[in-house]
Amino acid sequence: KKGEKKEKKKKGKKKGGKKGEGGGDDEEGFKMAPSTFIPGMEEASQTYEDIWKFRDENENFQQKYDAELIKELKRGEVESEIRIQVDDLMRQELKNLKAALQKDAGKKGGKGSAKKKGGKKKDKKGGKKGKKEKDLTPDRT
């Protein structure tokens, strides 16, 4: 009888092993739906680790507010508000610069090539004159 029980147990184990190996469990059985609470728990855990894990609250029996914690929270809000205002100002400044650039380009458009050539020649001549200074008192010895 003892030998028969052992054989039956071995056969049962083999059958169970074959069932798991065959891949038939994917279609059969109960499947767990993804939990809606896990992301919230992970977020709370991350918040604890970031803010409270290394904070020493031994002296704070009355649970008074922490000024630094409030400053950090408000700093993010203020930064986002200021960023919006700065973005608007930068867009306006960019429009003004583009308008000024188009205005300058429109004025230089017809005469730009003649002015550039003349400007370069003047610069070269002016540079040579600056290097060759005339002696205002050549007769003195």
Coordinates of C-alpha atoms in Angstrom, one line a residue:
K1 CA 0.0 0.0 0.0
K2 CA 2.8 2.4 0.8
G3 CA 4.4 1.9 -2.6
E4 CA 1.1 2.5 -4.4
K5 CA 0.6 5.8 -2.6
K6 CA 4.0 7.0 -3.6
E7 CA 3.4 6.0 -7.2
K8 CA 0.1 7.9 -7.3
K9 CA 1.8 11.0 -5.9
K10 CA 4.5 10.8 -8.5
K11 CA 1.9 10.4 -11.3
G12 CA 0.0 13.4 -9.9
K13 CA 3.1 15.5 -9.9
K14 CA 3.9 14.5 -13.5
K15 CA 0.4 15.4 -14.7
G16 CA 0.6 18.8 -13.0
G17 CA 4.0 19.4 -14.5
K18 CA 2.8 18.6 -18.0
K19 CA -0.2 20.9 -17.6
G20 CA 2.0 23.8 -16.7
E21 CA 4.5 23.1 -19.4
G22 CA 1.8 22.8 -22.1
G23 CA 0.9 26.5 -21.8
G24 CA -2.8 25.7 -21.4
D25 CA -3.0 27.8 -18.2
D26 CA -3.0 31.0 -20.2
E27 CA -6.5 30.4 -21.5
E28 CA -7.8 28.7 -18.4
G29 CA -8.1 30.0 -14.9
F30 CA -8.6 33.4 -13.2
K31 CA -6.7 36.4 -14.5
M32 CA -6.1 39.4 -12.3
A33 CA -7.0 42.7 -13.7
P34 CA -4.4 45.5 -13.3
S35 CA -4.9 47.3 -10.0
T36 CA -5.9 51.0 -10.0
F37 CA -4.4 51.5 -6.5
I38 CA -0.8 50.5 -7.3
P39 CA 0.2 53.8 -9.0
G40 CA -1.2 55.8 -6.1
M41 CA 0.7 53.7 -3.6
E42 CA 3.9 54.0 -5.6
E43 CA 3.5 57.8 -5.8
A44 CA 2.9 58.0 -2.0
S45 CA 5.9 55.9 -1.3
Q46 CA 8.1 58.0 -3.6
T47 CA 6.8 61.2 -1.9
Y48 CA 7.7 59.7 1.5
E49 CA 11.2 58.8 0.4
D50 CA 11.8 62.2 -1.2
I51 CA 10.5 64.4 1.6
W52 CA 10.0 62.6 4.9
K53 CA 12.4 59.7 5.0
F54 CA 15.5 61.6 6.3
R55 CA 13.7 64.4 8.0
D56 CA 14.2 64.6 11.8
E57 CA 10.8 65.2 13.5
N58 CA 11.9 64.4 17.1
E59 CA 11.7 68.1 18.1
N60 CA 8.3 68.7 16.4
F61 CA 5.9 67.2 18.9
Q62 CA 3.2 69.8 18.2
Q63 CA 3.4 69.2 14.5
K64 CA 4.0 72.8 13.5
Y65 CA 4.4 73.8 9.9
D66 CA 7.8 73.6 8.2
A67 CA 8.6 76.8 6.5
E68 CA 11.2 75.2 4.1
L69 CA 8.7 72.6 3.0
I70 CA 6.1 75.3 2.2
K71 CA 8.7 77.4 0.4
E72 CA 9.6 74.4 -1.8
L73 CA 6.0 73.7 -2.7
K74 CA 5.2 77.3 -3.5
R75 CA 8.5 77.8 -5.4
G76 CA 7.3 75.4 -8.1
E77 CA 3.9 77.1 -8.5
V78 CA 5.5 80.6 -8.7
E79 CA 8.1 79.4 -11.1
S80 CA 5.4 78.0 -13.5
E81 CA 3.5 81.3 -13.3
I82 CA 6.5 83.4 -14.0
R83 CA 7.6 81.1 -16.8
I84 CA 4.3 81.8 -18.6
Q85 CA 4.7 85.5 -18.2
V86 CA 8.3 85.4 -19.4
D87 CA 7.3 83.3 -22.4
D88 CA 4.8 85.9 -23.4
L89 CA 7.3 88.7 -23.0
M90 CA 9.9 86.8 -25.1
R91 CA 7.4 86.2 -27.9
Q92 CA 6.5 89.9 -28.0
E93 CA 10.2 90.8 -28.0
L94 CA 10.8 88.3 -30.8
K95 CA 8.0 89.9 -32.9
N96 CA 9.5 93.3 -32.3
L97 CA 12.9 92.2 -33.4
K98 CA 11.5 90.5 -36.5
A99 CA 9.6 93.6 -37.4
A100 CA 12.7 95.8 -37.0
L101 CA 14.8 93.3 -39.0
Q102 CA 12.2 93.4 -41.9
K103 CA 12.1 97.2 -41.7
D104 CA 15.9 97.4 -42.0
A105 CA 16.0 94.8 -44.8
G106 CA 13.4 96.7 -46.7
K107 CA 15.4 100.0 -46.6
K108 CA 18.7 98.4 -47.6
G109 CA 17.1 96.2 -50.3
G110 CA 17.5 98.6 -53.3
K111 CA 20.7 100.4 -52.4
G112 CA 22.3 97.7 -50.3
S113 CA 24.9 96.5 -52.8
A114 CA 26.1 100.0 -53.7
K115 CA 26.5 101.0 -50.0
K116 CA 28.3 97.8 -49.2
K117 CA 30.9 98.4 -51.9
G118 CA 31.3 102.0 -51.0
G119 CA 31.6 101.2 -47.3
K120 CA 34.3 98.7 -47.9
K121 CA 36.4 101.1 -50.0
K122 CA 35.9 103.9 -47.4
D123 CA 37.1 101.6 -44.7
K124 CA 40.2 100.6 -46.6
K125 CA 41.0 104.2 -47.5
G126 CA 40.3 105.4 -44.0
G127 CA 42.6 102.7 -42.6
K128 CA 45.4 103.7 -44.9
K129 CA 45.0 107.4 -44.1
G130 CA 45.1 106.5 -40.4
K131 CA 48.4 104.6 -40.9
K132 CA 50.0 107.2 -43.1
E133 CA 49.9 110.3 -41.0
K134 CA 51.2 113.4 -42.7
D135 CA 53.8 115.4 -41.0
L136 CA 52.2 118.8 -40.3
T137 CA 55.6 120.4 -39.7
P138 CA 57.9 119.1 -42.4
D139 CA 60.0 122.3 -42.6
R140 CA 61.2 122.2 -39.1
T141 CA 64.5 120.6 -38.3

